[in-house]
Amino acid sequence: MTIQADIKSLSQWEEYHNRPLVIAGPCSAESEKQVMETAIGLKETGKVDIYRAGIWKPRTRPNSFEGVGSKGLPWLKKVKQETGLPITIEVANTKHVYEALKFGVDILWIGARTTANPFAMQEIAHAIKGADIGVLIKNPVNPDLELWVGAIERIANAGISKIGLVHRGFSTYEKSLYRNLPMWQIPIEMKSRLPEIPMINDPSHIGGAAELLQDISQRAMDLNYDGLMIESHCNPKEAWSDAKQQITPKELGELLSNLILRDPIPHDKAQMNTLEELRQKIDWLDDQLLDIIESRMQIVKSIGEYKKKNNISVLQNSRWEDIIYKSIEKGAKKGLSRQFINDAFKAIHQESINHQMEIMNGKKE
Ligand code: PEP
Ligand code: MN
């Protein structure tokens, strides 16, 4: 990675020490009254660190509410003056950045559609060059880790060291419980590549529904995320955007009180030993799993040789369908999800076909 600036971990972001760091506020600023009423409610919870509101809204279809624009900036300034909460807004182009800097916004956030667009990222990076400001970068709408890394590089190379990431899930065409699939493995991989960079979860845009927020937030805490960005509105039912996923400040306070915060690392020798023992058992089982797969491949090879000698084709669909059906049913009885068995057996089957192909043609597929 070619990052020139030193990226600061959250504990180096001066004022932001709480875990979870909580960023909350409405999806969109609608009126001064709505912005202030929500801010006062959030301040009263005593659990919110930063106030968010969208001023310019990237909407999927034209003719939806596209945000109040610059006229909302003085409302946010008032929030800061009256509650002391730092302010963050979404920026998607040069004009947004200049306006935000002029009004003393504390942190900028880059939306998921913008992260996915390298031209826009470059333009934003150019506009913020050298500014002393925090920048939160949401994951791109598509599950592309490199695109996310590229956006970080562009912002870091503009001399910004206070960079945080927001995991808001990934678009899907298929119907799902979630509005955006969390694909937890992507932020987890990002954390292992850039361990210092703060990772914030956005359960509102992942879930798309108020009733899913608690569970998603808890999962994020269990995965040691640094913070949460949650949409909150003084009157969610009447919200001009994302009404289904917004909750009142009071509900947000309750959600945060219900969170169980577990220690990221074991804190004494006994805990370490117990974990170590269990991990050894896992390692031993993993070795066995590999041995079993190896034995399976040996048999697959014998079948390949037999098929070659007798001129029978590699793939026999009915046999495969039989295996997968039986395994899914057996797995379900053992508490293993159908999706998991399907994916795991498909991968094993593909590897078996590759081995047989190698035997029959002398090459891998
Ligand atoms: C938002 O936070 O209101 C927003 C538009 O988010 P995203 O970029 O994640 O869709
Ligand atoms: Mn929103």
GROMACS .gro file of C-alpha atoms and ligand atoms in nm:
model
  376
    1MET     CA    1   0.000   0.000   0.000
    2THR     CA    2   0.132   0.344  -0.091
    3ILE     CA    3   0.005   0.560   0.190
    4GLN     CA    4   0.213   0.867   0.260
    5ALA     CA    5   0.044   1.005   0.572
    6ASP     CA    6   0.062   0.834   0.911
    7ILE     CA    7  -0.287   0.712   0.977
    8LYS     CA    8  -0.386   0.779   1.337
    9SER     CA    9  -0.568   0.519   1.542
   10LEU     CA   10  -0.885   0.641   1.708
   11SER     CA   11  -0.712   0.689   2.042
   12GLN     CA   12  -0.493   0.947   1.865
   13TRP     CA   13  -0.799   1.143   1.745
   14GLU     CA   14  -0.763   1.368   2.052
   15GLU     CA   15  -1.121   1.408   2.172
   16TYR     CA   16  -1.270   1.075   2.065
   17HIS     CA   17  -1.191   0.816   2.330
   18ASN     CA   18  -1.518   0.638   2.394
   19ARG     CA   19  -1.582   0.285   2.284
   20PRO     CA   20  -1.807   0.253   2.103
   21LEU     CA   21  -1.763   0.592   1.946
   22VAL     CA   22  -2.121   0.685   1.863
   23ILE     CA   23  -2.211   0.896   1.562
   24ALA     CA   24  -2.583   0.964   1.541
   25GLY     CA   25  -2.829   1.198   1.378
   26PRO     CA   26  -3.087   1.205   1.103
   27CYS     CA   27  -3.037   1.059   0.759
   28SER     CA   28  -3.117   1.408   0.625
   29ALA     CA   29  -3.134   1.753   0.776
   30GLU     CA   30  -3.489   1.865   0.698
   31SER     CA   31  -3.554   2.181   0.900
   32GLU     CA   32  -3.382   2.375   1.176
   33LYS     CA   33  -3.645   2.250   1.419
   34GLN     CA   34  -3.594   1.882   1.328
   35VAL     CA   35  -3.215   1.916   1.337
   36MET     CA   36  -3.217   2.085   1.679
   37GLU     CA   37  -3.482   1.867   1.839
   38THR     CA   38  -3.296   1.551   1.733
   39ALA     CA   39  -2.964   1.693   1.852
   40ILE     CA   40  -3.100   1.786   2.195
   41GLY     CA   41  -3.252   1.438   2.233
   42LEU     CA   42  -2.924   1.275   2.138
   43LYS     CA   43  -2.724   1.495   2.374
   44GLU     CA   44  -2.960   1.396   2.656
   45THR     CA   45  -2.876   1.028   2.613
   46GLY     CA   46  -2.523   1.116   2.724
   47LYS     CA   47  -2.396   0.846   2.489
   48VAL     CA   48  -2.352   1.025   2.158
   49ASP     CA   49  -2.011   1.162   2.057
   50ILE     CA   50  -2.067   1.310   1.712
   51TYR     CA   51  -2.375   1.448   1.533
   52ARG     CA   52  -2.439   1.341   1.174
   53ALA     CA   53  -2.683   1.477   0.916
   54GLY     CA   54  -2.700   1.458   0.537
   55ILE     CA   55  -2.720   1.796   0.365
   56TRP     CA   56  -2.671   1.673   0.010
   57LYS     CA   57  -2.833   1.332  -0.042
   58PRO     CA   58  -2.728   1.092  -0.316
   59ARG     CA   59  -3.062   0.941  -0.418
   60THR     CA   60  -3.111   0.642  -0.645
   61ARG     CA   61  -3.390   0.802  -0.849
   62PRO     CA   62  -3.436   1.167  -0.952
   63ASN     CA   63  -3.725   1.361  -0.803
   64SER     CA   64  -3.669   1.216  -0.456
   65PHE     CA   65  -3.572   1.459  -0.180
   66GLU     CA   66  -3.209   1.543  -0.252
   67GLY     CA   67  -3.125   1.726   0.069
   68VAL     CA   68  -3.168   2.087   0.180
   69GLY     CA   69  -2.820   2.183   0.058
   70SER     CA   70  -2.601   2.459   0.204
   71LYS     CA   71  -2.888   2.622   0.388
   72GLY     CA   72  -2.868   2.338   0.643
   73LEU     CA   73  -2.509   2.420   0.739
   74PRO     CA   74  -2.600   2.706   0.980
   75TRP     CA   75  -2.843   2.467   1.155
   76LEU     CA   76  -2.556   2.227   1.217
   77LYS     CA   77  -2.337   2.509   1.341
   78LYS     CA   78  -2.611   2.584   1.592
   79VAL     CA   79  -2.615   2.218   1.702
   80LYS     CA   80  -2.245   2.242   1.774
   81GLN     CA   81  -2.281   2.571   1.960
   82GLU     CA   82  -2.571   2.454   2.174
   83THR     CA   83  -2.482   2.092   2.243
   84GLY     CA   84  -2.103   2.093   2.199
   85LEU     CA   85  -2.132   1.788   1.971
   86PRO     CA   86  -1.885   1.783   1.680
   87ILE     CA   87  -2.053   1.767   1.339
   88THR     CA   88  -2.011   1.535   1.044
   89ILE     CA   89  -2.174   1.561   0.700
   90GLU     CA   90  -2.145   1.375   0.371
   91VAL     CA   91  -1.945   1.531   0.090
   92ALA     CA   92  -1.945   1.406  -0.267
   93ASN     CA   93  -1.774   1.679  -0.468
   94THR     CA   94  -1.543   1.981  -0.446
   95LYS     CA   95  -1.822   2.228  -0.376
   96HIS     CA   96  -1.945   2.023  -0.080
   97VAL     CA   97  -1.593   2.011   0.066
   98TYR     CA   98  -1.541   2.387   0.038
   99GLU     CA   99  -1.879   2.463   0.194
  100ALA     CA  100  -1.816   2.215   0.478
  101LEU     CA  101  -1.471   2.358   0.552
  102LYS     CA  102  -1.608   2.714   0.544
  103PHE     CA  103  -1.868   2.624   0.807
  104GLY     CA  104  -1.621   2.451   1.035
  105VAL     CA  105  -1.763   2.101   1.001
  106ASP     CA  106  -1.544   1.872   1.215
  107ILE     CA  107  -1.550   1.549   1.018
  108LEU     CA  108  -1.642   1.476   0.658
  109TRP     CA  109  -1.785   1.146   0.548
  110ILE     CA  110  -1.768   0.998   0.203
  111GLY     CA  111  -2.077   0.804   0.098
  112ALA     CA  112  -2.076   0.454  -0.045
  113ARG     CA  113  -2.159   0.566  -0.399
  114THR     CA  114  -1.875   0.817  -0.394
  115THR     CA  115  -1.612   0.575  -0.258
  116ALA     CA  116  -1.689   0.357  -0.561
  117ASN     CA  117  -1.595   0.642  -0.798
  118PRO     CA  118  -1.219   0.710  -0.826
  119PHE     CA  119  -1.270   1.039  -1.016
  120ALA     CA  120  -1.490   1.175  -0.738
  121MET     CA  121  -1.244   1.048  -0.473
  122GLN     CA  122  -0.954   1.217  -0.646
  123GLU     CA  123  -1.148   1.544  -0.673
  124ILE     CA  124  -1.241   1.534  -0.303
  125ALA     CA  125  -0.884   1.446  -0.202
  126HIS     CA  126  -0.759   1.745  -0.400
  127ALA     CA  127  -1.010   1.979  -0.234
  128ILE     CA  128  -0.920   1.872   0.123
  129LYS     CA  129  -0.544   1.863   0.071
  130GLY     CA  130  -0.372   1.979   0.388
  131ALA     CA  131  -0.694   2.052   0.584
  132ASP     CA  132  -0.693   1.954   0.951
  133ILE     CA  133  -1.007   1.747   0.941
  134GLY     CA  134  -1.122   1.391   1.004
  135VAL     CA  135  -1.254   1.191   0.711
  136LEU     CA  136  -1.474   0.883   0.737
  137ILE     CA  137  -1.481   0.665   0.427
  138LYS     CA  138  -1.780   0.438   0.382
  139ASN     CA  139  -1.728   0.108   0.201
  140PRO     CA  140  -1.806   0.123  -0.172
  141VAL     CA  141  -2.154  -0.001  -0.271
  142ASN     CA  142  -1.997  -0.303  -0.442
  143PRO     CA  143  -1.796  -0.559  -0.245
  144ASP     CA  144  -1.456  -0.449  -0.372
  145LEU     CA  145  -1.189  -0.426  -0.103
  146GLU     CA  146  -0.931  -0.275  -0.339
  147LEU     CA  147  -1.163   0.011  -0.434
  148TRP     CA  148  -1.205   0.089  -0.065
  149VAL     CA  149  -0.828   0.074  -0.011
  150GLY     CA  150  -0.780   0.303  -0.314
  151ALA     CA  151  -1.013   0.562  -0.162
  152ILE     CA  152  -0.816   0.550   0.166
  153GLU     CA  153  -0.490   0.595  -0.025
  154ARG     CA  154  -0.624   0.900  -0.211
  155ILE     CA  155  -0.738   1.068   0.113
  156ALA     CA  156  -0.423   0.971   0.305
  157ASN     CA  157  -0.204   1.100   0.023
  158ALA     CA  158  -0.379   1.438   0.055
  159GLY     CA  159  -0.213   1.462   0.399
  160ILE     CA  160  -0.516   1.357   0.606
  161SER     CA  161  -0.419   1.143   0.905
  162LYS     CA  162  -0.752   1.122   1.087
  163ILE     CA  163  -0.917   0.863   0.866
  164GLY     CA  164  -1.188   0.624   0.978
  165LEU     CA  165  -1.386   0.362   0.789
  166VAL     CA  166  -1.760   0.303   0.796
  167HIS     CA  167  -1.891  -0.042   0.712
  168ARG     CA  168  -2.243   0.012   0.570
  169GLY     CA  169  -2.286  -0.312   0.378
  170PHE     CA  170  -2.296  -0.396   0.007
  171SER     CA  171  -2.574  -0.366  -0.250
  172THR     CA  172  -2.752  -0.679  -0.356
  173TYR     CA  173  -3.000  -0.754  -0.630
  174GLU     CA  174  -3.134  -1.056  -0.450
  175LYS     CA  175  -3.397  -1.013  -0.182
  176SER     CA  176  -3.241  -1.045   0.160
  177LEU     CA  177  -3.312  -0.979   0.524
  178TYR     CA  178  -3.073  -0.687   0.496
  179ARG     CA  179  -3.099  -0.373   0.285
  180ASN     CA  180  -2.725  -0.408   0.218
  181LEU     CA  181  -2.543  -0.737   0.278
  182PRO     CA  182  -2.296  -0.700   0.565
  183MET     CA  183  -2.034  -0.940   0.419
  184TRP     CA  184  -1.844  -0.917   0.747
  185GLN     CA  185  -1.540  -1.087   0.592
  186ILE     CA  186  -1.460  -0.769   0.394
  187PRO     CA  187  -1.425  -0.528   0.689
  188ILE     CA  188  -1.248  -0.807   0.883
  189GLU     CA  189  -0.993  -0.839   0.603
  190MET     CA  190  -0.957  -0.461   0.594
  191LYS     CA  191  -0.888  -0.462   0.970
  192SER     CA  192  -0.615  -0.719   0.924
  193ARG     CA  193  -0.459  -0.513   0.641
  194LEU     CA  194  -0.485  -0.179   0.822
  195PRO     CA  195  -0.516  -0.268   1.191
  196GLU     CA  196  -0.478   0.089   1.315
  197ILE     CA  197  -0.756   0.241   1.109
  198PRO     CA  198  -1.076   0.292   1.310
  199MET     CA  199  -1.368   0.077   1.190
  200ILE     CA  200  -1.721   0.201   1.250
  201ASN     CA  201  -2.033   0.002   1.178
  202ASP     CA  202  -2.345   0.154   1.022
  203PRO     CA  203  -2.627  -0.084   1.117
  204SER     CA  204  -2.887   0.159   0.978
  205HIS     CA  205  -2.786   0.116   0.614
  206ILE     CA  206  -2.699  -0.252   0.655
  207GLY     CA  207  -3.033  -0.339   0.817
  208GLY     CA  208  -3.260  -0.087   0.650
  209ALA     CA  209  -3.509  -0.151   0.932
  210ALA     CA  210  -3.521  -0.022   1.288
  211GLU     CA  211  -3.580  -0.369   1.435
  212LEU     CA  212  -3.250  -0.504   1.302
  213LEU     CA  213  -3.027  -0.235   1.455
  214GLN     CA  214  -2.971  -0.394   1.795
  215ASP     CA  215  -2.848  -0.727   1.658
  216ILE     CA  216  -2.621  -0.577   1.395
  217SER     CA  217  -2.472  -0.333   1.647
  218GLN     CA  218  -2.406  -0.617   1.892
  219ARG     CA  219  -2.234  -0.820   1.624
  220ALA     CA  220  -2.013  -0.522   1.541
  221MET     CA  221  -1.919  -0.487   1.906
  222ASP     CA  222  -1.838  -0.859   1.924
  223LEU     CA  223  -1.605  -0.808   1.628
  224ASN     CA  224  -1.427  -0.525   1.815
  225TYR     CA  225  -1.543  -0.238   1.597
  226ASP     CA  226  -1.446   0.103   1.731
  227GLY     CA  227  -1.781   0.267   1.685
  228LEU     CA  228  -2.132   0.287   1.545
  229MET     CA  229  -2.300   0.531   1.308
  230ILE     CA  230  -2.674   0.512   1.362
  231GLU     CA  231  -2.949   0.721   1.205
  232SER     CA  232  -3.175   0.888   1.457
  233HIS     CA  233  -3.467   1.126   1.397
  234CYS     CA  234  -3.695   1.306   1.643
  235ASN     CA  235  -3.994   1.173   1.448
  236PRO     CA  236  -3.881   0.874   1.237
  237LYS     CA  237  -4.222   0.803   1.081
  238GLU     CA  238  -4.222   1.146   0.920
  239ALA     CA  239  -3.859   1.135   0.799
  240TRP     CA  240  -3.806   1.258   0.443
  241SER     CA  241  -3.552   0.980   0.372
  242ASP     CA  242  -3.479   0.635   0.518
  243ALA     CA  243  -3.784   0.648   0.747
  244LYS     CA  244  -3.795   0.271   0.813
  245GLN     CA  245  -3.446   0.251   0.958
  246GLN     CA  246  -3.445   0.559   1.182
  247ILE     CA  247  -3.509   0.550   1.556
  248THR     CA  248  -3.577   0.821   1.810
  249PRO     CA  249  -3.292   0.950   2.029
  250LYS     CA  250  -3.457   0.777   2.327
  251GLU     CA  251  -3.462   0.443   2.140
  252LEU     CA  252  -3.100   0.495   2.045
  253GLY     CA  253  -3.013   0.551   2.411
  254GLU     CA  254  -3.184   0.219   2.496
  255LEU     CA  255  -3.010   0.035   2.215
  256LEU     CA  256  -2.672   0.158   2.339
  257SER     CA  257  -2.751   0.064   2.700
  258ASN     CA  258  -2.846  -0.288   2.587
  259LEU     CA  259  -2.514  -0.348   2.413
  260ILE     CA  260  -2.288  -0.602   2.576
  261LEU     CA  261  -1.928  -0.487   2.552
  262ARG     CA  262  -1.690  -0.777   2.574
  263ASP     CA  263  -1.318  -0.741   2.635
  264PRO     CA  264  -1.124  -0.745   2.309
  265ILE     CA  265  -0.846  -0.951   2.470
  266PRO     CA  266  -0.846  -1.202   2.758
  267HIS     CA  267  -0.739  -1.030   3.077
  268ASP     CA  268  -0.588  -1.298   3.292
  269LYS     CA  269  -0.379  -1.614   3.272
  270ALA     CA  270  -0.669  -1.852   3.343
  271GLN     CA  271  -0.874  -1.708   3.055
  272MET     CA  272  -0.570  -1.731   2.828
  273ASN     CA  273  -0.518  -2.096   2.920
  274THR     CA  274  -0.881  -2.192   2.865
  275LEU     CA  275  -0.880  -2.024   2.525
  276GLU     CA  276  -0.547  -2.182   2.437
  277GLU     CA  277  -0.681  -2.529   2.518
  278LEU     CA  278  -0.990  -2.479   2.306
  279ARG     CA  279  -0.782  -2.342   2.021
  280GLN     CA  280  -0.557  -2.647   2.033
  281LYS     CA  281  -0.865  -2.866   1.994
  282ILE     CA  282  -0.972  -2.660   1.694
  283ASP     CA  283  -0.625  -2.692   1.537
  284TRP     CA  284  -0.637  -3.067   1.588
  285LEU     CA  285  -0.981  -3.092   1.426
  286ASP     CA  286  -0.867  -2.871   1.136
  287ASP     CA  287  -0.577  -3.110   1.075
  288GLN     CA  288  -0.821  -3.400   1.073
  289LEU     CA  289  -1.044  -3.214   0.832
  290LEU     CA  290  -0.751  -3.173   0.595
  291ASP     CA  291  -0.658  -3.541   0.628
  292ILE     CA  292  -1.015  -3.641   0.548
  293ILE     CA  293  -1.027  -3.414   0.243
  294GLU     CA  294  -0.694  -3.556   0.129
  295SER     CA  295  -0.830  -3.913   0.160
  296ARG     CA  296  -1.142  -3.807  -0.030
  297MET     CA  297  -0.925  -3.671  -0.312
  298GLN     CA  298  -0.731  -4.000  -0.328
  299ILE     CA  299  -1.055  -4.185  -0.393
  300VAL     CA  300  -1.160  -3.919  -0.644
  301LYS     CA  301  -0.833  -3.983  -0.826
  302SER     CA  302  -0.899  -4.358  -0.838
  303ILE     CA  303  -1.243  -4.286  -0.982
  304GLY     CA  304  -1.079  -4.052  -1.237
  305GLU     CA  305  -0.838  -4.325  -1.345
  306TYR     CA  306  -1.121  -4.576  -1.372
  307LYS     CA  307  -1.335  -4.335  -1.578
  308LYS     CA  308  -1.041  -4.265  -1.806
  309LYS     CA  309  -0.974  -4.632  -1.868
  310ASN     CA  310  -1.340  -4.701  -1.940
  311ASN     CA  311  -1.408  -4.377  -2.129
  312ILE     CA  312  -1.676  -4.239  -1.893
  313SER     CA  313  -1.725  -3.857  -1.859
  314VAL     CA  314  -1.615  -3.676  -1.541
  315LEU     CA  315  -1.936  -3.502  -1.439
  316GLN     CA  316  -2.238  -3.707  -1.352
  317ASN     CA  317  -2.504  -3.460  -1.246
  318SER     CA  318  -2.744  -3.699  -1.080
  319ARG     CA  319  -2.470  -3.834  -0.853
  320TRP     CA  320  -2.371  -3.482  -0.752
  321GLU     CA  321  -2.729  -3.371  -0.686
  322ASP     CA  322  -2.773  -3.678  -0.468
  323ILE     CA  323  -2.463  -3.594  -0.262
  324ILE     CA  324  -2.553  -3.232  -0.207
  325TYR     CA  325  -2.916  -3.307  -0.120
  326LYS     CA  326  -2.825  -3.573   0.136
  327SER     CA  327  -2.549  -3.360   0.287
  328ILE     CA  328  -2.769  -3.055   0.326
  329GLU     CA  329  -3.034  -3.263   0.505
  330LYS     CA  330  -2.777  -3.432   0.732
  331GLY     CA  331  -2.604  -3.098   0.800
  332ALA     CA  332  -2.933  -2.929   0.893
  333LYS     CA  333  -2.989  -3.197   1.159
  334LYS     CA  334  -2.646  -3.109   1.301
  335GLY     CA  335  -2.735  -2.740   1.320
  336LEU     CA  336  -2.531  -2.643   1.012
  337SER     CA  337  -2.692  -2.392   0.779
  338ARG     CA  338  -2.806  -2.507   0.435
  339GLN     CA  339  -2.614  -2.224   0.275
  340PHE     CA  340  -2.293  -2.331   0.446
  341ILE     CA  341  -2.325  -2.699   0.344
  342ASN     CA  342  -2.412  -2.596  -0.009
  343ASP     CA  343  -2.108  -2.366  -0.036
  344ALA     CA  344  -1.865  -2.605   0.136
  345PHE     CA  345  -1.971  -2.909  -0.069
  346LYS     CA  346  -1.968  -2.712  -0.393
  347ALA     CA  347  -1.608  -2.609  -0.322
  348ILE     CA  348  -1.510  -2.969  -0.243
  349HIS     CA  349  -1.688  -3.090  -0.557
  350GLN     CA  350  -1.511  -2.831  -0.773
  351GLU     CA  351  -1.176  -2.942  -0.632
  352SER     CA  352  -1.268  -3.306  -0.706
  353ILE     CA  353  -1.356  -3.221  -1.066
  354ASN     CA  354  -1.025  -3.038  -1.101
  355HIS     CA  355  -0.835  -3.344  -0.977
  356GLN     CA  356  -1.023  -3.576  -1.214
  357MET     CA  357  -0.970  -3.341  -1.508
  358GLU     CA  358  -0.601  -3.341  -1.435
  359ILE     CA  359  -0.596  -3.718  -1.450
  360MET     CA  360  -0.807  -3.742  -1.765
  361ASN     CA  361  -0.650  -3.458  -1.963
  362GLY     CA  362  -0.327  -3.397  -1.782
  363LYS     CA  363  -0.437  -3.041  -1.697
  364LYS     CA  364  -0.638  -2.846  -1.438
  365GLU     CA  365  -0.963  -2.671  -1.533
  366PEP     C1  366  -2.626   0.808   0.468
  366PEP     O1  367  -2.544   0.783   0.557
  366PEP     O2  368  -2.732   0.867   0.487
  366PEP     C2  369  -2.597   0.754   0.332
  366PEP     C3  370  -2.645   0.809   0.222
  366PEP     O3  371  -2.524   0.644   0.338
  366PEP     P1  372  -2.457   0.548   0.228
  366PEP     O4  373  -2.356   0.629   0.156
  366PEP     O5  374  -2.398   0.444   0.315
  366PEP     O6  375  -2.568   0.496   0.142
  367MN      MN  376  -2.963   0.734   0.517
   0.00000   0.00000   0.00000
